[in-house]
Coordinates of C-alpha atoms (C1' of nucleotides) in Angstrom, one line a residue:
Chain A
M285 CA 2.9 88.0 -106.9
A286 CA 1.6 86.3 -103.7
T287 CA -0.1 89.4 -102.4
L288 CA -1.7 90.2 -105.7
L289 CA -2.9 86.7 -106.2
E290 CA -4.3 86.7 -102.7
L291 CA -6.3 89.9 -103.5
K292 CA -7.4 88.3 -106.7
G293 CA -8.8 85.4 -104.7
A294 CA -6.6 82.8 -106.4
N295 CA -6.0 79.3 -105.1
P296 CA -4.5 79.8 -101.7
F297 CA -2.0 77.1 -102.3
K298 CA -0.8 78.8 -105.4
V299 CA -0.4 81.9 -103.2
R300 CA 1.7 79.9 -100.7
A301 CA 3.8 78.5 -103.5
Y302 CA 4.8 82.0 -104.4
Q303 CA 5.5 82.9 -100.8
N304 CA 7.6 79.8 -100.3
A305 CA 9.6 80.4 -103.5
A306 CA 10.2 84.0 -102.5
R307 CA 11.5 83.0 -99.0
S308 CA 13.6 80.3 -100.6
L309 CA 15.2 82.8 -103.0
M310 CA 15.8 85.3 -100.3
T311 CA 18.0 82.9 -98.4
H312 CA 19.5 81.3 -101.4
D313 CA 23.3 81.7 -101.0
D314 CA 24.6 80.6 -104.4
D315 CA 24.8 82.6 -107.6
L316 CA 21.3 82.9 -109.0
E317 CA 22.4 84.2 -112.3
L318 CA 24.6 81.1 -112.8
A319 CA 21.7 78.8 -111.9
L320 CA 19.5 80.7 -114.3
E321 CA 22.0 80.4 -117.2
K322 CA 22.4 76.7 -116.6
G323 CA 18.7 76.2 -116.4
Q324 CA 18.9 74.9 -112.9
L325 CA 16.5 77.2 -111.2
T326 CA 14.1 74.4 -110.5
K327 CA 16.7 72.8 -108.3
I328 CA 16.0 75.5 -105.7
K329 CA 13.4 74.3 -103.2
G330 CA 10.0 75.8 -103.9
V331 CA 10.9 76.8 -107.4
G332 CA 9.2 74.7 -110.1
P333 CA 8.8 75.1 -113.8
G334 CA 6.2 77.9 -113.5
I335 CA 8.2 80.1 -111.1
A336 CA 11.5 79.4 -112.9
K337 CA 9.9 80.7 -116.1
D338 CA 8.7 83.8 -114.1
I339 CA 12.3 84.4 -112.9
Q340 CA 13.7 84.0 -116.4
D341 CA 11.2 86.5 -117.8
F342 CA 11.9 88.9 -115.1
F343 CA 15.7 88.6 -115.6
H344 CA 15.5 89.1 -119.3
T345 CA 12.7 91.7 -119.7
G346 CA 12.5 93.2 -116.2
E347 CA 8.9 92.1 -116.1
M348 CA 6.6 89.1 -115.6
L349 CA 3.5 89.0 -117.7
E350 CA 1.2 87.7 -115.0
L351 CA 2.6 90.1 -112.5
K352 CA 2.1 93.0 -114.9
T353 CA -1.5 92.1 -115.6
L354 CA -2.2 91.6 -111.9
R355 CA -0.6 94.9 -111.0
E356 CA -2.6 96.7 -113.5
S357 CA -5.9 95.3 -112.2
F358 CA -5.4 97.0 -108.8
P359 CA -4.5 100.6 -107.8
S360 CA -1.1 100.7 -106.1
T361 CA -2.6 102.4 -103.0
L362 CA -4.8 99.4 -102.3
F363 CA -2.0 97.6 -100.5
E364 CA -1.9 100.0 -97.7
L365 CA -5.4 98.7 -96.7
L366 CA -3.8 95.4 -95.9
E367 CA -1.9 97.1 -93.1
V368 CA -5.1 97.8 -91.2
P369 CA -5.5 95.3 -88.4
G370 CA -8.5 93.2 -89.1
L371 CA -8.3 93.7 -92.8
G372 CA -7.1 90.8 -95.0
P373 CA -7.2 90.2 -98.7
K374 CA -10.8 89.0 -98.7
K375 CA -12.2 92.1 -97.0
V376 CA -10.0 94.4 -99.0
K377 CA -11.2 92.9 -102.2
K378 CA -14.7 93.3 -101.1
L379 CA -14.1 97.0 -100.2
F380 CA -12.5 97.5 -103.6
D381 CA -15.1 95.6 -105.7
E382 CA -18.2 96.9 -104.0
L383 CA -17.4 100.3 -102.7
Q384 CA -14.5 101.2 -105.0
I385 CA -12.3 102.0 -102.0
E386 CA -8.7 102.2 -103.1
S387 CA -6.8 104.0 -100.3
L388 CA -6.7 104.5 -96.5
G389 CA -8.2 108.0 -96.9
E390 CA -11.2 106.7 -98.8
L391 CA -11.6 103.9 -96.3
E392 CA -11.7 106.2 -93.4
Y393 CA -14.2 108.5 -95.2
A394 CA -16.4 105.5 -96.0
C395 CA -16.4 104.4 -92.4
H396 CA -17.5 107.9 -91.3
E397 CA -20.2 107.7 -93.9
N398 CA -21.3 104.4 -92.3
R399 CA -21.1 102.7 -95.6
L400 CA -19.3 99.5 -94.5
V401 CA -22.0 98.1 -92.3
K402 CA -24.1 97.2 -95.3
L403 CA -21.5 95.0 -96.9
D404 CA -21.9 91.2 -96.6
G405 CA -19.6 90.0 -93.8
F406 CA -19.0 93.4 -92.4
G407 CA -20.9 95.1 -89.5
S408 CA -20.8 98.0 -87.2
K409 CA -18.1 96.4 -85.0
T410 CA -15.9 95.8 -88.1
Q411 CA -16.3 99.4 -89.1
E412 CA -15.4 100.6 -85.6
K413 CA -12.3 98.3 -85.5
I414 CA -11.1 99.6 -88.9
L415 CA -11.4 103.2 -87.7
K416 CA -9.3 102.4 -84.7
G417 CA -6.8 100.6 -86.8
I418 CA -6.4 103.5 -89.2
A419 CA -5.9 105.8 -86.2
L420 CA -3.2 103.5 -84.9
L421 CA -1.5 103.3 -88.3
K422 CA -1.5 107.1 -88.6
Q423 CA 0.1 107.5 -85.2
R424 CA 2.8 104.9 -86.1
R425 CA 2.7 104.1 -82.5
N426 CA 2.7 100.4 -82.9
T427 CA 6.4 99.9 -83.2
F428 CA 8.9 100.2 -80.3
L429 CA 12.6 99.9 -79.8
Y430 CA 13.5 96.7 -78.0
P431 CA 14.5 98.3 -74.7
E432 CA 11.2 100.2 -74.4
A433 CA 9.1 97.1 -75.0
F434 CA 11.4 95.0 -72.8
E435 CA 11.0 97.4 -69.9
Q436 CA 7.2 97.3 -70.2
A437 CA 7.2 93.6 -70.5
H438 CA 9.3 93.3 -67.4
V439 CA 7.0 95.5 -65.4
L440 CA 4.1 93.3 -66.4
L441 CA 6.0 90.1 -65.7
Q442 CA 7.0 91.2 -62.2
Q443 CA 3.4 92.0 -61.4
M444 CA 1.8 88.9 -62.9
S445 CA 4.3 86.4 -61.6
K446 CA 2.9 87.3 -58.1
W447 CA -0.6 86.1 -59.1
K448 CA -1.2 82.9 -57.2
E449 CA -3.2 81.4 -60.2
I450 CA -0.1 81.5 -62.4
K451 CA 2.4 78.7 -62.2
Q452 CA 4.9 79.7 -64.9
I453 CA 5.1 82.8 -67.0
E454 CA 7.6 84.0 -69.6
I455 CA 8.1 86.5 -72.3
A456 CA 7.8 85.0 -75.8
G457 CA 7.4 86.4 -79.3
S458 CA 9.7 88.9 -80.9
L459 CA 11.1 90.0 -77.6
R460 CA 12.4 86.6 -76.9
R461 CA 13.8 86.4 -80.4
R462 CA 15.5 89.8 -79.7
K463 CA 14.1 91.6 -82.7
E464 CA 15.5 95.2 -82.9
T465 CA 12.0 96.7 -83.0
I466 CA 8.9 95.2 -81.4
H467 CA 5.2 95.4 -82.3
D468 CA 3.7 93.7 -79.4
I469 CA 4.6 91.9 -76.2
D470 CA 3.7 88.1 -76.1
L471 CA 3.4 86.5 -72.7
V472 CA 2.8 82.8 -72.1
C473 CA 1.8 81.4 -68.8
S474 CA 0.5 78.1 -67.3
A475 CA -2.3 77.7 -64.7
D476 CA -4.6 75.0 -63.5
Q477 CA -7.5 74.7 -65.9
E478 CA -10.1 76.0 -63.5
N479 CA -7.9 79.1 -63.0
A480 CA -7.4 80.0 -66.7
E481 CA -10.5 82.2 -66.9
V482 CA -9.5 84.0 -63.7
V483 CA -6.1 84.8 -65.1
M484 CA -7.7 86.1 -68.3
R485 CA -10.1 88.3 -66.3
R486 CA -7.3 89.7 -64.1
F487 CA -5.2 90.4 -67.2
V488 CA -7.9 92.4 -69.0
N489 CA -8.6 94.2 -65.8
L490 CA -5.1 95.6 -65.8
V491 CA -6.5 98.2 -68.3
S492 CA -9.7 100.0 -68.8
P493 CA -12.4 98.2 -70.9
N494 CA -11.6 100.5 -73.8
D495 CA -8.1 99.1 -74.0
V496 CA -9.2 95.5 -74.2
I497 CA -8.6 94.3 -77.7
S498 CA -9.8 90.7 -77.3
H499 CA -10.9 88.6 -74.3
G500 CA -11.2 84.9 -74.6
T501 CA -11.0 82.0 -72.1
T502 CA -7.4 81.1 -72.9
K503 CA -6.1 84.1 -75.0
S504 CA -6.5 87.8 -74.6
S505 CA -5.0 91.0 -75.8
I506 CA -4.8 94.4 -74.2
S507 CA -3.3 97.8 -75.1
Y508 CA -1.0 98.5 -72.2
R509 CA 0.5 102.0 -72.2
G510 CA 0.2 102.1 -76.0
I511 CA 1.7 98.7 -76.7
Q512 CA -0.3 95.6 -77.4
V513 CA 0.2 92.7 -75.0
D514 CA -1.0 89.2 -75.8
L515 CA -1.4 86.7 -73.1
R516 CA -1.9 83.0 -73.6
V517 CA -2.7 80.6 -70.8
V518 CA -2.2 76.8 -71.0
K519 CA -2.0 73.8 -68.7
E520 CA 1.3 73.1 -67.0
S521 CA 2.0 70.0 -69.2
E522 CA 1.5 72.1 -72.3
Y523 CA 3.7 75.0 -71.2
I524 CA 6.9 74.2 -73.0
F525 CA 5.0 73.7 -76.3
A526 CA 3.1 76.9 -75.9
L527 CA 6.3 78.8 -75.1
H528 CA 7.9 77.5 -78.2
H529 CA 4.8 78.2 -80.3
F530 CA 4.4 81.8 -79.1
T531 CA 8.1 82.5 -79.5
G532 CA 7.6 82.0 -83.2
S533 CA 8.4 83.3 -85.6
K534 CA 5.3 82.6 -87.5
E535 CA 7.5 81.6 -90.5
H536 CA 9.7 79.3 -88.3
N537 CA 6.6 77.6 -86.9
T538 CA 5.1 77.1 -90.3
L539 CA 8.2 75.4 -91.6
L540 CA 8.6 73.4 -88.4
R541 CA 5.0 72.1 -88.5
G542 CA 5.4 71.2 -92.1
L543 CA 8.5 69.2 -91.2
A544 CA 6.8 67.6 -88.2
K545 CA 3.9 66.6 -90.4
K546 CA 6.2 64.9 -92.9
Q547 CA 7.6 62.8 -90.1
G548 CA 4.1 61.8 -89.0
Y549 CA 3.7 64.2 -86.1
I550 CA 1.3 67.0 -85.4
L551 CA 2.8 70.0 -83.7
N552 CA 0.8 72.8 -82.2
E553 CA 0.8 75.0 -79.1
Y554 CA -0.5 72.0 -76.9
G555 CA 2.1 69.5 -77.8
L556 CA 3.9 67.3 -80.3
F557 CA 1.6 64.3 -81.1
K558 CA 2.1 61.0 -82.8
G559 CA -1.4 59.9 -83.6
E560 CA -3.3 60.5 -80.3
S561 CA -0.4 60.3 -78.0
L562 CA 1.7 63.2 -76.7
V563 CA 5.4 62.9 -77.1
K564 CA 7.0 63.8 -73.8
C565 CA 9.2 66.9 -74.0
Q566 CA 10.7 68.7 -71.0
T567 CA 12.5 71.4 -72.9
E568 CA 12.4 73.1 -76.2
A569 CA 15.6 71.2 -77.1
N570 CA 13.6 68.0 -76.7
I571 CA 11.0 69.1 -79.3
Y572 CA 13.8 69.8 -81.8
E573 CA 15.4 66.5 -80.9
Q574 CA 12.2 64.6 -81.6
L575 CA 12.1 66.1 -85.0
K576 CA 15.7 65.0 -85.6
L577 CA 16.9 68.6 -85.4
D578 CA 19.7 70.4 -83.5
Y579 CA 18.4 72.9 -81.0
I580 CA 17.7 76.3 -82.6
P581 CA 18.1 79.3 -80.2
P582 CA 15.2 81.8 -80.3
E583 CA 17.3 84.5 -82.0
L584 CA 17.7 82.3 -85.1
R585 CA 14.0 81.3 -85.4
E586 CA 13.2 83.7 -88.2
G587 CA 12.2 81.2 -90.9
L588 CA 15.3 81.9 -93.0
S589 CA 17.5 78.9 -93.4
E590 CA 17.8 77.8 -89.8
I591 CA 15.8 74.6 -90.1
E592 CA 17.7 73.4 -93.1
M593 CA 21.0 74.1 -91.3
S594 CA 19.8 72.4 -88.1
K595 CA 18.8 69.3 -90.1
D596 CA 22.3 69.1 -91.5
H597 CA 24.0 69.9 -88.2
Q598 CA 25.3 73.1 -89.8
L599 CA 23.9 75.6 -87.3
P600 CA 26.5 78.2 -86.4
N601 CA 27.7 78.0 -82.8
I602 CA 26.6 81.6 -82.2
I603 CA 28.4 84.0 -80.0
T604 CA 27.4 84.6 -76.4
L605 CA 27.8 87.7 -74.2
E606 CA 30.6 85.9 -72.3
D607 CA 32.7 85.7 -75.4
I608 CA 33.2 89.4 -75.4
R609 CA 36.5 90.3 -73.8
G610 CA 36.7 94.0 -74.3
I611 CA 35.1 97.0 -76.0
F612 CA 35.8 99.7 -78.5
H613 CA 34.0 102.9 -79.3
V614 CA 33.6 104.6 -75.9
H615 CA 33.1 108.3 -75.5
T616 CA 34.1 110.4 -72.5
N617 CA 33.5 114.0 -71.4
Y618 CA 36.4 115.1 -73.6
S619 CA 33.8 115.2 -76.4
D620 CA 30.1 114.5 -76.0
G621 CA 30.3 111.7 -73.3
K622 CA 28.8 112.3 -69.8
N623 CA 31.3 110.5 -67.7
T624 CA 35.1 111.0 -67.2
L625 CA 37.7 108.8 -68.7
E626 CA 38.4 107.3 -65.3
E627 CA 34.7 106.5 -64.6
M628 CA 34.4 104.8 -68.0
V629 CA 37.5 102.7 -67.5
R630 CA 36.5 101.8 -63.9
A631 CA 33.0 100.7 -65.1
A632 CA 34.4 98.6 -67.9
S633 CA 36.9 97.0 -65.6
E634 CA 34.2 96.2 -63.1
R635 CA 32.2 94.5 -65.8
G636 CA 35.2 92.2 -66.3
Y637 CA 36.5 93.6 -69.6
T638 CA 40.2 93.2 -70.2
Y639 CA 40.5 96.1 -72.6
I640 CA 38.7 99.3 -73.5
G641 CA 39.1 101.4 -76.6
I642 CA 38.5 105.1 -76.0
S643 CA 37.3 107.0 -79.1
D644 CA 36.0 110.5 -78.7
H645 CA 34.8 112.6 -81.6
S646 CA 37.3 114.3 -84.0
Q647 CA 37.9 118.0 -84.6
S648 CA 35.3 118.6 -87.3
A649 CA 32.5 117.2 -85.1
F650 CA 32.2 120.6 -83.4
Y651 CA 28.6 119.7 -82.5
A652 CA 30.1 117.1 -80.2
H653 CA 33.1 119.1 -79.0
G654 CA 35.4 117.1 -81.2
L655 CA 39.1 116.9 -80.0
K656 CA 41.6 119.4 -81.3
E657 CA 45.3 118.3 -81.4
K658 CA 46.0 119.8 -78.0
D659 CA 43.0 118.0 -76.5
I660 CA 44.5 114.8 -77.8
D661 CA 47.7 115.5 -76.0
A662 CA 45.8 116.1 -72.8
Q663 CA 43.8 113.0 -73.2
F664 CA 46.8 110.8 -73.9
I665 CA 48.5 112.1 -70.7
E666 CA 45.3 111.3 -68.7
I667 CA 45.0 107.8 -70.3
D668 CA 48.6 107.0 -69.3
R669 CA 47.8 108.1 -65.7
V670 CA 44.5 106.1 -65.5
Q671 CA 46.3 103.1 -67.1
K672 CA 48.6 103.0 -64.1
Q673 CA 45.6 103.2 -61.8
F674 CA 43.9 100.2 -63.5
P675 CA 46.7 97.9 -64.6
K676 CA 44.3 95.0 -65.2
I677 CA 42.5 96.6 -68.1
R678 CA 44.4 97.7 -71.2
I679 CA 43.3 101.1 -72.4
F680 CA 43.7 101.6 -76.2
K681 CA 44.0 105.1 -77.5
G682 CA 41.6 105.8 -80.3
I683 CA 39.4 108.3 -82.0
E684 CA 36.1 108.4 -83.9
S685 CA 37.2 110.3 -86.9
D686 CA 34.7 111.9 -89.2
I687 CA 34.8 110.6 -92.7
L688 CA 34.7 113.9 -94.7
S689 CA 32.6 114.0 -97.8
D690 CA 35.7 113.3 -100.0
G691 CA 36.5 110.2 -98.0
N692 CA 39.4 111.7 -96.1
L693 CA 39.7 111.4 -92.3
D694 CA 39.7 114.7 -90.6
Y695 CA 43.2 114.7 -89.1
P696 CA 46.5 114.8 -90.9
K697 CA 48.7 111.7 -91.0
H698 CA 51.0 112.7 -88.2
V699 CA 48.1 113.0 -85.9
L700 CA 46.3 109.8 -87.0
K701 CA 49.4 107.7 -86.5
R702 CA 49.5 108.5 -82.8
F703 CA 46.4 106.4 -82.2
D704 CA 46.2 102.7 -81.5
F705 CA 43.1 102.5 -83.6
V706 CA 40.8 104.9 -85.6
I707 CA 37.1 104.5 -86.1
G708 CA 36.0 106.2 -89.3
S709 CA 32.4 107.3 -89.2
V710 CA 30.0 109.3 -91.4
H711 CA 28.3 112.1 -89.5
S712 CA 27.5 114.6 -92.1
R713 CA 26.4 115.0 -95.7
F714 CA 24.0 112.0 -95.6
K715 CA 22.2 112.7 -98.8
M716 CA 24.8 111.7 -101.3
S717 CA 24.0 109.3 -104.1
Q718 CA 24.7 105.6 -103.4
E719 CA 27.7 105.7 -105.7
E720 CA 29.2 108.8 -104.0
M721 CA 28.6 107.5 -100.5
T722 CA 30.0 104.1 -101.3
K723 CA 33.1 105.8 -102.9
R724 CA 33.5 108.0 -99.8
C725 CA 33.5 105.0 -97.4
V726 CA 35.6 102.8 -99.7
R727 CA 38.2 105.6 -99.7
A728 CA 38.1 105.7 -95.9
L729 CA 38.6 101.9 -95.7
E730 CA 41.5 102.2 -98.0
N731 CA 43.2 104.7 -95.8
P732 CA 45.9 102.8 -93.9
F733 CA 45.1 104.7 -90.7
C734 CA 41.4 103.7 -90.6
T735 CA 40.9 100.6 -88.4
I736 CA 37.2 100.3 -88.0
L737 CA 34.3 101.5 -90.1
G738 CA 31.7 102.9 -87.6
H739 CA 27.9 102.6 -87.9
P740 CA 28.1 101.7 -91.6
T741 CA 24.7 102.8 -92.8
G742 CA 23.9 105.7 -90.3
R743 CA 20.4 104.5 -89.7
L744 CA 18.4 105.5 -86.6
L745 CA 15.7 103.0 -86.0
L746 CA 12.2 104.3 -86.2
A747 CA 13.6 107.7 -86.9
R748 CA 15.8 107.9 -90.0
D749 CA 16.7 105.5 -92.8
G750 CA 20.3 104.7 -93.4
F751 CA 22.1 106.6 -96.1
Q752 CA 22.3 105.1 -99.6
I753 CA 25.3 102.9 -99.6
D754 CA 26.4 99.6 -101.3
V755 CA 26.9 97.6 -98.2
Q756 CA 28.0 94.5 -100.1
R757 CA 30.8 96.5 -101.7
I758 CA 31.8 97.9 -98.3
L759 CA 32.0 94.5 -96.8
D760 CA 34.1 93.2 -99.7
V761 CA 36.5 96.1 -99.5
A762 CA 36.8 95.9 -95.7
K763 CA 37.6 92.2 -96.1
K764 CA 40.2 92.8 -98.8
E765 CA 41.8 95.6 -96.8
G766 CA 41.8 93.6 -93.5
K767 CA 39.6 96.3 -91.9
I768 CA 37.0 95.8 -89.2
V769 CA 33.3 96.7 -89.6
E770 CA 31.3 97.9 -86.6
L771 CA 28.1 96.4 -85.3
N772 CA 27.1 99.5 -83.4
A773 CA 25.2 98.2 -80.4
N774 CA 23.3 101.4 -79.5
P775 CA 19.6 100.3 -79.5
H776 CA 18.8 103.2 -81.7
R777 CA 21.3 102.1 -84.3
L778 CA 22.1 98.4 -84.3
D779 CA 24.0 99.1 -87.5
L780 CA 24.9 96.9 -89.5
D781 CA 21.5 95.2 -89.6
W782 CA 21.5 91.6 -88.5
R783 CA 19.9 90.5 -91.8
I784 CA 23.0 91.7 -93.7
L785 CA 25.2 89.9 -91.3
Y786 CA 23.2 86.8 -91.7
T787 CA 23.5 86.7 -95.5
N788 CA 27.2 87.5 -95.3
R789 CA 28.1 85.3 -92.4
N790 CA 30.1 82.9 -94.5
D791 CA 32.3 85.5 -95.9
C792 CA 32.7 88.8 -94.1
P793 CA 35.4 91.0 -92.5
Y794 CA 35.9 91.1 -88.7
I795 CA 32.9 92.6 -87.0
S796 CA 33.4 94.6 -83.8
I797 CA 30.4 94.8 -81.4
N798 CA 30.8 98.4 -80.1
P799 CA 28.6 100.0 -77.4
D800 CA 29.1 103.5 -78.7
A801 CA 28.7 104.4 -75.0
H802 CA 28.3 108.0 -74.0
D803 CA 28.0 107.2 -70.3
V804 CA 28.6 104.3 -67.9
E805 CA 25.1 102.8 -68.5
G806 CA 25.8 102.9 -72.3
L807 CA 28.4 100.1 -71.8
S808 CA 25.5 97.7 -71.4
H809 CA 24.5 98.3 -75.0
V810 CA 26.9 95.4 -75.8
T811 CA 24.2 93.0 -74.7
M812 CA 21.9 94.2 -77.5
G813 CA 24.8 94.1 -79.9
V814 CA 25.5 90.5 -79.1
S815 CA 21.8 89.7 -79.6
M816 CA 22.0 91.2 -83.1
A817 CA 25.2 89.2 -83.8
R818 CA 23.4 86.1 -82.7
K819 CA 20.5 86.8 -85.0
G820 CA 23.0 87.3 -87.7
G821 CA 24.4 83.9 -87.1
L822 CA 27.8 85.2 -86.1
T823 CA 30.2 83.0 -84.1
K824 CA 32.9 84.0 -81.7
D825 CA 35.4 83.9 -84.6
H826 CA 33.6 86.5 -86.6
V827 CA 33.8 89.1 -83.8
F828 CA 36.9 91.2 -83.3
N829 CA 36.4 92.0 -79.6
T830 CA 36.4 88.4 -78.6
K831 CA 40.1 88.4 -79.1
T832 CA 42.6 88.5 -76.3
T833 CA 44.4 91.7 -75.4
K834 CA 47.6 90.3 -76.9
E835 CA 45.9 89.4 -80.1
I836 CA 44.4 92.8 -80.4
E837 CA 47.8 94.5 -79.8
T838 CA 49.3 92.3 -82.5
Y839 CA 46.5 93.1 -84.9
F840 CA 46.9 96.9 -84.4
A841 CA 50.6 96.7 -84.6
R842 CA 50.5 94.9 -87.9
Q843 CA 48.1 97.4 -89.3
R844 CA 50.3 100.3 -88.4
A845 CA 53.4 98.7 -89.8
Chain B
dG227 C1' 2.2 76.4 -108.3
dC228 C1' 5.1 72.8 -105.9
dC229 C1' 6.1 68.3 -104.2
dG230 C1' 7.0 63.1 -103.2
dT231 C1' 10.9 56.9 -98.1
dT232 C1' 2.7 56.7 -98.0
dT233 C1' 2.0 59.8 -103.4
dT234 C1' 3.4 62.0 -110.5
dC235 C1' -2.2 63.1 -108.1
dG236 C1' -3.9 64.8 -104.1
dG237 C1' -2.5 67.1 -100.8
dC238 C1' -0.5 71.7 -99.2
dC239 C1' 0.4 74.0 -90.8
dC240 C1' -2.6 74.8 -86.9
dG241 C1' -5.8 76.8 -83.7
dA242 C1' -8.1 81.0 -81.1
dC243 C1' -11.0 84.9 -81.4
dT244 C1' -14.3 88.0 -83.6
dG245 C1' -18.2 89.2 -85.9
dT246 C1' -21.4 88.0 -88.6
dT247 C1' -23.8 84.5 -89.0
dT248 C1' -27.6 80.4 -87.5
dT249 C1' -23.0 76.9 -88.8
dC250 C1' -18.8 79.6 -90.3
dA251 C1' -15.5 82.8 -92.9
dG252 C1' -11.9 85.8 -92.2
dT253 C1' -8.1 87.3 -89.7
dC254 C1' -4.2 86.8 -86.9
dG255 C1' -0.1 84.9 -84.9

DNA sequence: GCCGTTTTCGGCCCGACTGTTTTCAGTCG
């Protein structure tokens, strides 16, 4: 509704009202259907009589009259135009009304025909920028996995922190919030006022003029090895406010500024002001404190329900990397891992872990040299040997067993019962219907020998969507069966998605943050997994591998009894 | 369209940059 109304040129506050209501509904934890039946929809923040009526209509008829009318007044392909950088609703509407442009293809053609320059408010620069934007969209090169973006950001940070004009510099934006994928790198720095322009000049000179996206006196953007980097420079006294501002998210900031305003403050990237006077804040925590809020860590600043929770002192005490005591889901060269069992155990021990769960692939995973029964015998003997060598770290014997398409695990009972734990994972037949796939995984969860459900949706970030599966059902069954669900920490997977964890944080089964390491370096995936758990609002108590070795042993023993 | 410890009417987050304009609208974050 909001997008369509915006295109229509409706009252911008009406547009925002719909956006607010949508966000509010997305994070609404209670039963919507119940609220609807009781006629209590308007009790939800942002939902008034108008939108309550919309929701009712939608629930009963599957449609909303105004939405239907609006939708019919625009071709569905029009929305892709909004993806083009520099194009917003006003310009898209103009293109549609005056040039009858309905799709990206038509827009590109019109640019080549030089037809945009004649439009009011457009010019040759706009046309050029749009063409560039379309090319970028086509390449899909504007999204990166966290580690790729992080590495680039660090290279820049190293380099720029040596510039004598810069006093402080930090990574802000989605990188600081630890989003799983990153569109651009945001850097914030402080400098003496007379040096600001020098910093900007040095920054844009890092790349060729062609790769300078914008160049101002305090804010510039460049395209650095294919990724957009924004740099903002402020005075030293403004730095903490700027860092907060550019950490975002946009949604979080919007809500926070609204709250500040209600309390008689103005909040922007330069400070927190009461009238003309600046409120002194040394840290980000001080800013929240002034607004009568508990400190909200960057990972939680997504504009979901964190501000409300913080106001009520209900923020979860989210897990930290130090809470992790051990790790499961580790591969060795018995299947498709690179390092030996001993090397993996040594590395885990050196990282201070007190237990490690080895889980190579099972026999039907021939692509990964899955273990036959005799390989299991051999590995068990070796584990016992290595265990003697490293008495301080407990080695659990496990397996990552394929969940076959009928939901069975791919060893017979007498084999499965030999393991301390079994991770059941789907590695084949991804294209089942949601119903079939859900049934398949439920069956696995109900198998008494299955301990952990591995990478529950099978997604590969930026490469492959997860398979169709009713995640809610899976979580419910896992909880009921006392099973553990994996948060696969491989940066390509990060599966389950943190948003699912966030919505289910008050009622979910144990989550195990598993590196799915295929070599020694892969053990460090845990860091990323913890970041996702933090975004999901999980506490130490939610996470299985924060337990002590003793607790783990007891848990496994009870399961196998 | 929603909301209210300034308000049931009059507001609704804030500022930088760009490109098109001669004073500002649109977009972005």
